[in-house]
């Protein structure tokens, strides 16, 4: 039964019971019953040395009237009757022939219950008596259910079996109706039964009530009383049987029946939480101290019996249910956010990110949420973005969500969010590796390699030149001549270069191409020396203090710059503190100018939080002393018992990607790009192979060539090609020419010139590789800049049938296949197998 139905049924039962009881009632009314609880003196009036006193009791004093009139009658008489609240005494006056005396008047007053007179004598009344006094003040206080005069007023009986009961001073007087008895019948039966020496009762002449009054003056005249009527044929418990109480709280309930004489008892109590006390055991107590709404029991029942005798018709029972009301007394235990935890940068402020919910054992609880991070706001249970996010400033963020329930219980939970990058930034800082061009060179002559910065692109940048009559862009980033350039064009040509990430275009950046008659060497930036405290080399830490970079570049003007460190310098040293920079690869650019020519070199530093404990790099070449192969400046470890060697006049260093070695893995290459938010150009090489990454510095002049010998970990496979890698453009074929690739097989673990013969190209089975590299040439990975330094990342690879080359279609790679470093040749084997199967099939058909 639902709550509404229970309400209707309960209401109808209450109305029925109240109407049934109202049909047969017995009302007792206190006549001038004091209620103020204050003891007062008797109200009195004095006349002719006589004191007239009212002994009735009023709520705040008596409201009685004494009236005494003189006439020609003999003696005094009362016209009010015995039980009135006023008194009229009529006495004869002597001068009118009457014989009344003061004593007559006193006697007459004394004969009326509720009044008293003193001071009378036999002396006749000597004048007309007209004594009238209303609203006498005074009286004595009665007690609850006590009085000096009472009206008992029944209602007619509705049927036989209605019991009317009066109790005076503890004595019961009853009448049971034999039918629809009238009031006159009821009081006519009851009044003669009353027998009390201290109380006199009479019926109202009109047949409306029984009036009982004390026969004793003062407080001793107060008597106890009660009255009720009940239907003896329909005995039941009339108090409600549906109760509610807060969990953990006791409850008291007053039991009533339609017979006030009923006594109550408990007949069934499975919980043991109920007890009875009070008059007739009519107070039911529920011990709810240890009850909990969150338990499995949410309501308790008890069965009580009411009885007025031993017979079955004198007993009735009722089952009472106590239902617990849930209090907010439990703590929240969990906060859940339903929604996407990845937020794209530049997402509109106010965007809904998800819905918050709370786990709490309390039902119907209310929750309020707050965020510790002002970049979020909460609307009811909706988490919304309150600020514009920028991936380039922060790739993640978090907030602590606090939930507060209706009783101020709180719970905190940290939620982490990832900021995703969108391509919303145009490329900047376009660099051209070389701006000098010798006149009369043929069309397609390489001027220099272009590069640019773009913090949020994952695709190769493309470049465009405005002067397409003289120049063109090849392989995505190579600026080449579109025809032979002569001095007739002047000593310089001004051009504008634009970079694009296929979504955003940079602003045009001007460059001046100097036309010369002969090649003039630019200054050589021979070496960088990096120190931080006692540590040397390109590995620096945020907590290590100031870093000093010194350059060896001969005479010229020095210009240092860096997007990562807020400092500039025009001396041979550059000093900065990396404390506020982000970890990862950081760069410093040095431009050295001598006359009209300049060279430029980018120093790459690896920034960590704390310098590794116990690491030393005595010669500052970027390799831990524990991994060095003799600390020779021109030797670089490149695998177990393997090395890369450059000429003795040069210095060879590991590239920035590797760890204490000139040998790389494909995973290292990919991890480096991810850690530094660079575009992924590694997917051309699908299988892990031997990759070599190194820097040769200290060339005698810019534009010079040098050689490097690599002791290979894996012998060269058949049909192999040499690939080169650039962080700016990815993989492409090594440009072959002028016998710049040689290899040989040797029987020892070294690749010196005393063992084996060098042969042009990649010889299958060879374990030694010799490369000739030109500073600023097409195989110089530092942007083809002629600066006295060569950077190179190479790998030996084998074509995979059916692959795709991700490098530009204009590159020298040839296209149409994917190169796997050191992958064995499988094409011939597969072809032979297919031919064998075909022949077998033809034989079977015959």
Coordinates of N, CA and C in Angstrom, one line a residue, residues 392-578:
X392 N 50.6 24.1 -25.9 CA 52.0 24.6 -25.9 C 52.4 25.1 -24.6
X393 N 51.5 25.4 -23.7 CA 51.8 25.8 -22.3 C 51.8 24.7 -21.3
X394 N 50.8 23.8 -21.5 CA 50.7 22.7 -20.6 C 49.9 21.6 -21.3
X395 N 50.4 20.4 -21.2 CA 49.8 19.2 -21.9 C 48.9 18.4 -20.9
X396 N 48.8 18.8 -19.7 CA 47.9 18.2 -18.7 C 47.6 19.1 -17.6
X397 N 46.5 18.8 -16.9 CA 46.2 19.6 -15.7 C 45.3 18.7 -14.8
X398 N 45.1 19.1 -13.6 CA 44.2 18.4 -12.7 C 43.5 19.3 -11.8
X399 N 42.5 18.8 -11.1 CA 41.7 19.5 -10.1 C 41.3 18.6 -9.0
X400 N 41.2 19.1 -7.8 CA 40.6 18.3 -6.7 C 39.1 18.7 -6.6
X401 N 38.2 17.7 -6.8 CA 36.8 17.9 -6.6 C 36.4 17.6 -5.2
X402 N 35.8 18.5 -4.5 CA 35.3 18.3 -3.1 C 33.7 18.2 -3.2
X403 N 33.2 17.1 -2.6 CA 31.7 17.0 -2.5 C 31.4 17.2 -1.1
X404 N 30.3 17.9 -0.8 CA 29.8 18.2 0.5 C 28.3 17.7 0.5
X405 N 28.0 16.8 1.5 CA 26.6 16.4 1.5 C 25.7 17.3 2.4
X406 N 24.5 16.9 2.6 CA 23.5 17.7 3.3 C 23.9 17.9 4.8
X407 N 24.8 17.1 5.3 CA 25.2 17.3 6.7 C 26.7 17.8 6.8
X408 N 27.1 18.4 5.7 CA 28.5 19.0 5.7 C 29.6 17.9 5.8
X409 N 29.3 16.7 5.5 CA 30.3 15.7 5.3 C 31.0 15.9 4.0
X410 N 32.3 15.8 3.9 CA 33.1 16.1 2.7 C 33.9 14.9 2.2
X411 N 34.3 14.9 0.9 CA 35.2 13.9 0.4 C 35.9 14.6 -0.8
X412 N 37.2 14.4 -0.9 CA 38.0 15.0 -2.0 C 38.5 13.8 -2.9
X413 N 38.6 14.2 -4.2 CA 39.2 13.3 -5.2 C 39.9 14.1 -6.3
X414 N 41.1 13.7 -6.7 CA 41.8 14.3 -7.7 C 41.5 13.7 -9.1
X415 N 41.2 14.6 -10.0 CA 40.9 14.1 -11.4 C 41.9 14.7 -12.3
X416 N 42.5 13.9 -13.1 CA 43.6 14.3 -14.1 C 43.0 14.4 -15.5
X417 N 43.5 15.4 -16.2 CA 43.0 15.6 -17.6 C 44.2 15.8 -18.5
X418 N 44.0 15.4 -19.7 CA 45.1 15.5 -20.8 C 44.6 16.6 -21.8
X419 N 45.5 17.5 -22.1 CA 45.2 18.5 -23.1 C 45.8 18.0 -24.4
X420 N 44.9 17.9 -25.4 CA 45.3 17.4 -26.7 C 45.7 18.6 -27.6
X421 N 46.6 18.3 -28.5 CA 47.1 19.3 -29.4 C 46.3 19.4 -30.6
X422 N 46.1 20.6 -31.1 CA 45.5 20.9 -32.4 C 46.4 21.8 -33.1
X423 N 46.4 21.7 -34.4 CA 47.3 22.6 -35.2 C 46.8 24.0 -35.3
X424 N 47.1 24.8 -34.3 CA 46.6 26.2 -34.3 C 47.7 27.2 -34.4
X425 N 49.0 26.7 -34.6 CA 50.1 27.7 -34.6 C 50.8 27.6 -35.9
X426 N 51.1 28.7 -36.5 CA 51.8 28.7 -37.8 C 53.3 28.5 -37.5
X427 N 54.1 28.0 -38.5 CA 55.5 27.8 -38.3 C 56.2 29.2 -38.1
X428 N 57.3 29.2 -37.4 CA 58.1 30.5 -37.2 C 59.5 30.2 -37.4
X429 N 60.3 31.2 -37.3 CA 61.8 31.1 -37.2 C 62.3 30.3 -38.4
X430 N 62.1 30.8 -39.6 CA 62.6 30.1 -40.8 C 64.1 30.3 -40.9
X431 N 64.8 29.2 -41.1 CA 66.3 29.3 -41.2 C 66.7 28.7 -42.6
X432 N 67.7 29.4 -43.2 CA 68.3 28.9 -44.4 C 69.8 28.6 -44.1
X433 N 70.2 27.4 -44.4 CA 71.5 27.0 -44.0 C 72.6 27.7 -44.7
X434 N 72.4 28.2 -45.9 CA 73.4 28.9 -46.6 C 72.8 30.0 -47.5
X435 N 73.3 31.2 -47.5 CA 72.8 32.3 -48.3 C 73.8 32.8 -49.3
X436 N 74.9 32.0 -49.6 CA 75.9 32.4 -50.5 C 75.8 31.5 -51.8
X437 N 75.9 32.1 -53.0 CA 75.8 31.3 -54.2 C 76.9 31.8 -55.2
X438 N 77.6 30.8 -55.7 CA 78.7 31.2 -56.7 C 78.0 31.4 -58.0
X439 N 78.3 32.4 -58.7 CA 77.6 32.7 -60.0 C 77.9 31.7 -61.0
X440 N 77.0 31.7 -62.0 CA 77.1 30.8 -63.2 C 77.1 29.3 -62.9
X441 N 76.5 29.0 -61.7 CA 76.3 27.6 -61.4 C 75.1 27.1 -62.2
X442 N 75.0 25.8 -62.6 CA 73.9 25.3 -63.4 C 72.6 25.4 -62.6
X443 N 71.5 25.3 -63.4 CA 70.2 25.2 -62.7 C 70.2 23.9 -61.8
X444 N 69.4 24.0 -60.8 CA 69.2 23.0 -59.8 C 70.3 22.9 -58.8
X445 N 71.2 24.0 -58.8 CA 72.2 24.0 -57.8 C 71.6 24.3 -56.4
X446 N 72.1 23.5 -55.4 CA 71.6 23.6 -54.0 C 72.2 24.9 -53.4
X447 N 71.3 25.8 -53.0 CA 71.7 27.0 -52.3 C 71.8 26.7 -50.8
X448 N 70.8 26.1 -50.2 CA 70.8 25.8 -48.8 C 69.5 25.0 -48.4
X449 N 69.5 24.5 -47.2 CA 68.4 23.7 -46.7 C 67.6 24.6 -45.7
X450 N 66.3 24.5 -45.9 CA 65.3 25.3 -45.1 C 64.8 24.5 -43.9
X451 N 64.6 25.2 -42.8 CA 64.0 24.6 -41.6 C 63.2 25.7 -40.9
X452 N 62.3 25.3 -40.0 CA 61.5 26.2 -39.3 C 61.0 25.5 -38.0
X453 N 60.5 26.3 -37.1 CA 60.0 25.8 -35.9 C 58.4 25.8 -35.9
X454 N 57.8 24.7 -35.4 CA 56.4 24.6 -35.4 C 56.1 23.7 -34.2
X455 N 55.5 24.2 -33.1 CA 55.3 23.5 -31.9 C 54.2 22.5 -31.9
X456 N 53.3 22.5 -32.9 CA 52.2 21.6 -32.8 C 51.8 20.9 -34.1
X457 N 52.8 20.7 -34.9 CA 52.5 19.9 -36.1 C 53.1 18.5 -36.0
X458 N 52.4 17.6 -36.7 CA 53.0 16.2 -36.8 C 53.2 15.8 -38.2
X459 N 53.3 16.8 -39.1 CA 53.5 16.5 -40.5 C 54.7 17.3 -40.9
X460 N 55.4 16.9 -42.0 CA 56.6 17.6 -42.5 C 56.1 19.0 -43.0
X461 N 57.0 20.0 -42.7 CA 56.7 21.4 -43.2 C 57.1 21.5 -44.6
X462 N 56.4 22.3 -45.3 CA 56.7 22.6 -46.7 C 57.0 24.1 -46.9
X463 N 57.8 24.4 -47.8 CA 58.3 25.8 -48.0 C 58.0 26.3 -49.4
X464 N 57.8 27.6 -49.5 CA 57.5 28.2 -50.8 C 58.4 29.5 -50.9
X465 N 58.9 29.7 -52.2 CA 59.7 30.9 -52.4 C 58.9 31.8 -53.4
X466 N 59.0 33.1 -53.2 CA 58.3 34.0 -54.0 C 58.9 34.2 -55.4
X467 N 60.3 34.1 -55.5 CA 61.0 34.4 -56.7 C 61.2 33.0 -57.5
X468 N 60.1 32.6 -58.1 CA 60.2 31.3 -58.8 C 60.9 31.4 -60.1
X469 N 61.2 32.6 -60.6 CA 62.0 32.7 -61.8 C 63.4 32.2 -61.6
X470 N 64.0 32.5 -60.4 CA 65.4 32.2 -60.2 C 65.5 31.0 -59.2
X471 N 64.5 30.7 -58.4 CA 64.7 29.7 -57.4 C 63.5 28.7 -57.4
X472 N 63.7 27.6 -56.8 CA 62.6 26.6 -56.6 C 62.9 25.8 -55.3
X473 N 61.8 25.1 -54.8 CA 61.9 24.3 -53.6 C 61.9 22.9 -54.0
X474 N 62.8 22.1 -53.7 CA 62.9 20.7 -54.0 C 63.0 19.8 -52.8
X475 N 62.4 18.6 -52.8 CA 62.4 17.7 -51.7 C 61.8 18.3 -50.4
X476 N 61.0 19.3 -50.6 CA 60.3 19.9 -49.4 C 61.0 21.0 -48.8
X477 N 62.3 20.9 -48.7 CA 63.0 21.9 -47.9 C 64.4 22.4 -48.5
X478 N 64.6 22.0 -49.7 CA 65.9 22.4 -50.4 C 65.6 23.6 -51.3
X479 N 66.3 24.7 -51.1 CA 66.3 25.9 -51.9 C 67.3 25.7 -53.0
X480 N 66.9 25.6 -54.3 CA 67.8 25.3 -55.4 C 67.5 26.4 -56.5
X481 N 68.5 26.6 -57.3 CA 68.4 27.5 -58.4 C 67.5 27.0 -59.5
X482 N 66.7 27.8 -60.1 CA 65.8 27.4 -61.2 C 66.5 27.7 -62.6
X483 N 67.6 28.3 -62.5 CA 68.4 28.6 -63.7 C 69.8 29.0 -63.3
X484 N 70.6 29.2 -64.2 CA 72.0 29.7 -63.9 C 71.9 31.1 -63.5
X485 N 72.5 31.4 -62.3 CA 72.5 32.8 -61.8 C 73.8 33.5 -62.2
X486 N 73.7 34.6 -62.8 CA 74.9 35.4 -63.2 C 74.9 36.7 -62.4
X487 N 76.1 37.4 -62.5 CA 76.2 38.7 -61.8 C 75.4 39.7 -62.4
X488 N 74.8 39.4 -63.6 CA 74.0 40.4 -64.2 C 72.8 40.8 -63.3
X489 N 72.5 39.9 -62.4 CA 71.3 40.1 -61.5 C 71.7 41.0 -60.4
X490 N 73.0 41.4 -60.3 CA 73.5 42.2 -59.1 C 74.2 41.3 -58.2
X491 N 74.8 41.9 -57.2 CA 75.6 41.2 -56.2 C 74.7 40.4 -55.2
X492 N 73.4 40.8 -55.1 CA 72.5 40.1 -54.1 C 71.2 39.9 -54.8
X493 N 70.4 38.9 -54.3 CA 69.0 38.7 -54.7 C 68.2 38.6 -53.5
X494 N 67.1 39.4 -53.3 CA 66.3 39.4 -52.2 C 65.1 38.5 -52.5
X495 N 64.8 37.5 -51.6 CA 63.7 36.6 -51.7 C 62.9 36.5 -50.4
X496 N 61.6 36.0 -50.5 CA 60.8 35.8 -49.3 C 60.5 34.3 -49.3
X497 N 60.7 33.7 -48.1 CA 60.4 32.3 -47.9 C 59.2 32.1 -47.0
X498 N 58.2 31.3 -47.3 CA 57.1 31.0 -46.5 C 57.1 29.5 -46.1
X499 N 56.8 29.2 -44.8 CA 56.7 27.8 -44.3 C 55.2 27.5 -44.0
X500 N 54.8 26.3 -44.3 CA 53.5 25.8 -44.1 C 53.4 24.5 -43.4
X501 N 52.5 24.3 -42.5 CA 52.3 22.9 -41.9 C 51.0 22.3 -42.5
X502 N 50.6 22.8 -43.6 CA 49.4 22.3 -44.3 C 48.1 22.8 -43.7
X503 N 48.2 23.5 -42.6 CA 47.0 24.1 -41.9 C 47.2 25.6 -41.8
X504 N 48.4 26.0 -41.3 CA 48.7 27.4 -41.1 C 50.0 27.7 -41.8
X505 N 50.0 28.9 -42.4 CA 51.1 29.4 -43.1 C 51.8 30.5 -42.3
X506 N 53.2 30.5 -42.4 CA 53.9 31.5 -41.7 C 53.9 32.8 -42.4
X507 N 54.3 33.9 -41.7 CA 54.5 35.1 -42.4 C 55.7 35.0 -43.3
X508 N 55.7 35.7 -44.5 CA 56.9 35.6 -45.4 C 58.1 36.1 -44.6
X509 N 59.2 35.4 -44.8 CA 60.5 35.9 -44.1 C 61.5 36.2 -45.2
X510 N 62.1 37.4 -45.1 CA 63.0 37.8 -46.2 C 64.4 37.2 -46.0
X511 N 65.1 36.8 -47.1 CA 66.4 36.4 -47.1 C 67.2 37.1 -48.3
X512 N 68.5 37.3 -48.1 CA 69.3 37.9 -49.1 C 70.3 36.9 -49.5
X513 N 70.3 36.5 -50.8 CA 71.2 35.6 -51.4 C 72.4 36.4 -52.0
X514 N 73.6 36.1 -51.5 CA 74.8 36.8 -52.0 C 75.4 36.1 -53.1
X515 N 75.6 36.8 -54.3 CA 76.2 36.1 -55.5 C 77.7 36.5 -55.5
X516 N 78.5 35.4 -55.5 CA 80.0 35.6 -55.5 C 80.6 35.0 -56.7
X517 N 81.8 35.5 -57.0 CA 82.5 34.9 -58.1 C 83.2 33.6 -57.8
X518 N 83.7 33.5 -56.5 CA 84.4 32.3 -56.1 C 83.9 32.0 -54.7
X519 N 84.2 30.8 -54.3 CA 83.7 30.3 -52.9 C 84.7 30.9 -51.9
X520 N 84.1 31.6 -50.9 CA 84.9 32.1 -49.8 C 84.4 31.4 -48.5
X521 N 85.4 30.9 -47.9 CA 85.1 30.1 -46.7 C 84.6 31.0 -45.6
X522 N 83.5 30.5 -44.9 CA 83.0 31.2 -43.8 C 83.8 30.7 -42.5
X523 N 83.7 31.4 -41.4 CA 84.4 31.0 -40.2 C 84.0 29.6 -39.8
X524 N 84.9 28.9 -39.2 CA 84.7 27.5 -38.7 C 84.3 27.6 -37.3
X525 N 83.2 27.1 -36.9 CA 82.8 26.9 -35.5 C 83.3 25.6 -35.1
X526 N 84.5 25.5 -34.6 CA 85.2 24.3 -34.4 C 84.7 23.4 -33.3
X527 N 84.4 24.1 -32.1 CA 84.0 23.3 -31.0 C 83.3 24.1 -29.9
X528 N 82.4 23.4 -29.3 CA 81.7 24.0 -28.1 C 82.2 23.3 -26.8
X529 N 82.4 24.1 -25.8 CA 82.8 23.5 -24.5 C 81.7 23.9 -23.5
X530 N 81.0 22.9 -22.9 CA 79.9 23.2 -22.0 C 80.3 22.7 -20.6
X531 N 80.2 23.7 -19.6 CA 80.5 23.3 -18.2 C 79.4 23.8 -17.3
X532 N 79.1 23.0 -16.3 CA 78.1 23.4 -15.3 C 78.7 22.9 -13.9
X533 N 79.2 23.8 -13.2 CA 79.9 23.4 -12.0 C 81.1 22.5 -12.3
X534 N 81.1 21.3 -11.8 CA 82.2 20.4 -12.0 C 81.9 19.5 -13.2
X535 N 80.7 19.6 -13.7 CA 80.3 18.7 -14.8 C 80.6 19.3 -16.2
X536 N 80.9 18.4 -17.2 CA 81.2 18.9 -18.5 C 80.3 18.1 -19.5
X537 N 80.1 18.7 -20.7 CA 79.4 18.0 -21.7 C 78.0 18.5 -21.9
X538 N 77.3 18.0 -22.9 CA 76.0 18.6 -23.3 C 74.9 18.1 -22.4
X539 N 75.1 17.2 -21.4 CA 74.1 16.9 -20.4 C 74.2 17.8 -19.2
X540 N 73.1 18.6 -19.0 CA 73.0 19.6 -18.0 C 71.7 19.3 -17.2
X541 N 71.7 19.9 -15.9 CA 70.5 19.7 -15.1 C 69.9 21.0 -14.6
X542 N 68.6 21.0 -14.3 CA 67.9 22.2 -13.9 C 68.4 22.7 -12.5
X543 N 68.9 21.8 -11.7 CA 69.3 22.2 -10.3 C 70.8 22.3 -10.2
X544 N 71.5 22.3 -11.3 CA 73.0 22.4 -11.3 C 73.6 23.8 -11.3
X545 N 72.8 24.8 -11.4 CA 73.3 26.2 -11.4 C 73.6 26.7 -12.8
X546 N 74.4 27.7 -12.9 CA 74.7 28.4 -14.2 C 75.5 27.4 -15.1
X547 N 75.2 27.6 -16.4 CA 75.9 26.8 -17.4 C 76.7 27.8 -18.3
X548 N 77.9 27.5 -18.6 CA 78.8 28.3 -19.4 C 79.1 27.6 -20.7
X549 N 78.8 28.2 -21.9 CA 79.1 27.6 -23.2 C 80.2 28.4 -23.8
X550 N 81.3 27.8 -24.1 CA 82.4 28.5 -24.8 C 82.6 28.0 -26.2
X551 N 82.9 28.9 -27.2 CA 83.0 28.5 -28.6 C 84.4 28.8 -29.1
X552 N 84.9 27.8 -29.9 CA 86.2 28.0 -30.6 C 85.8 28.3 -32.1
X553 N 85.9 29.5 -32.5 CA 85.5 29.8 -33.9 C 86.4 30.8 -34.5
X554 N 87.5 31.1 -34.0 CA 88.5 32.1 -34.6 C 87.9 33.5 -34.4
X555 N 88.5 34.3 -35.3 CA 88.2 35.8 -35.3 C 86.9 36.0 -36.0
X556 N 86.1 36.9 -35.4 CA 84.8 37.3 -36.0 C 83.9 37.9 -34.9
X557 N 82.7 38.2 -35.4 CA 81.6 38.7 -34.5 C 80.7 37.6 -34.1
X558 N 80.5 37.4 -32.8 CA 79.8 36.3 -32.2 C 78.4 36.8 -31.8
X559 N 77.4 36.1 -32.3 CA 76.0 36.4 -31.9 C 75.3 35.2 -31.4
X560 N 75.0 35.1 -30.1 CA 74.3 34.0 -29.5 C 72.8 34.3 -29.4
X561 N 72.0 33.3 -29.6 CA 70.6 33.4 -29.4 C 70.0 32.1 -29.0
X562 N 68.8 32.1 -28.3 CA 68.2 30.9 -27.8 C 66.7 31.2 -27.6
X563 N 65.8 30.3 -28.0 CA 64.4 30.4 -27.7 C 64.1 29.7 -26.4
X564 N 65.1 29.0 -25.8 CA 64.9 28.3 -24.6 C 65.4 29.0 -23.3
X565 N 66.4 29.8 -23.5 CA 67.0 30.5 -22.4 C 67.1 32.0 -22.6
X566 N 66.6 32.8 -21.6 CA 66.4 34.2 -21.8 C 67.8 34.9 -21.6
X567 N 68.6 34.8 -22.6 CA 69.9 35.5 -22.5 C 70.5 35.7 -23.9
X568 N 71.3 36.6 -24.1 CA 72.0 36.8 -25.4 C 73.4 37.2 -25.0
X569 N 74.3 37.1 -26.1 CA 75.7 37.4 -25.8 C 76.4 37.7 -27.2
X570 N 77.4 38.5 -27.1 CA 78.2 38.8 -28.3 C 79.7 38.5 -28.1
X571 N 79.9 37.7 -27.0 CA 81.3 37.3 -26.7 C 81.5 35.8 -27.1
X572 N 82.6 35.3 -26.8 CA 82.8 33.9 -27.1 C 82.1 32.9 -26.1
X573 N 81.5 33.4 -25.1 CA 80.8 32.6 -24.1 C 79.4 33.0 -24.0
X574 N 78.6 32.0 -23.6 CA 77.1 32.2 -23.4 C 76.8 31.6 -22.0
X575 N 76.3 32.4 -21.1 CA 76.1 32.0 -19.7 C 74.6 32.1 -19.5
X576 N 74.0 31.0 -18.9 CA 72.5 31.0 -18.6 C 72.3 30.1 -17.4
X577 N 71.1 30.2 -16.8 CA 70.6 29.3 -15.7 C 69.4 28.6 -16.2
X578 N 69.5 27.2 -16.3 CA 68.4 26.5 -16.9 C 67.2 26.1 -15.9

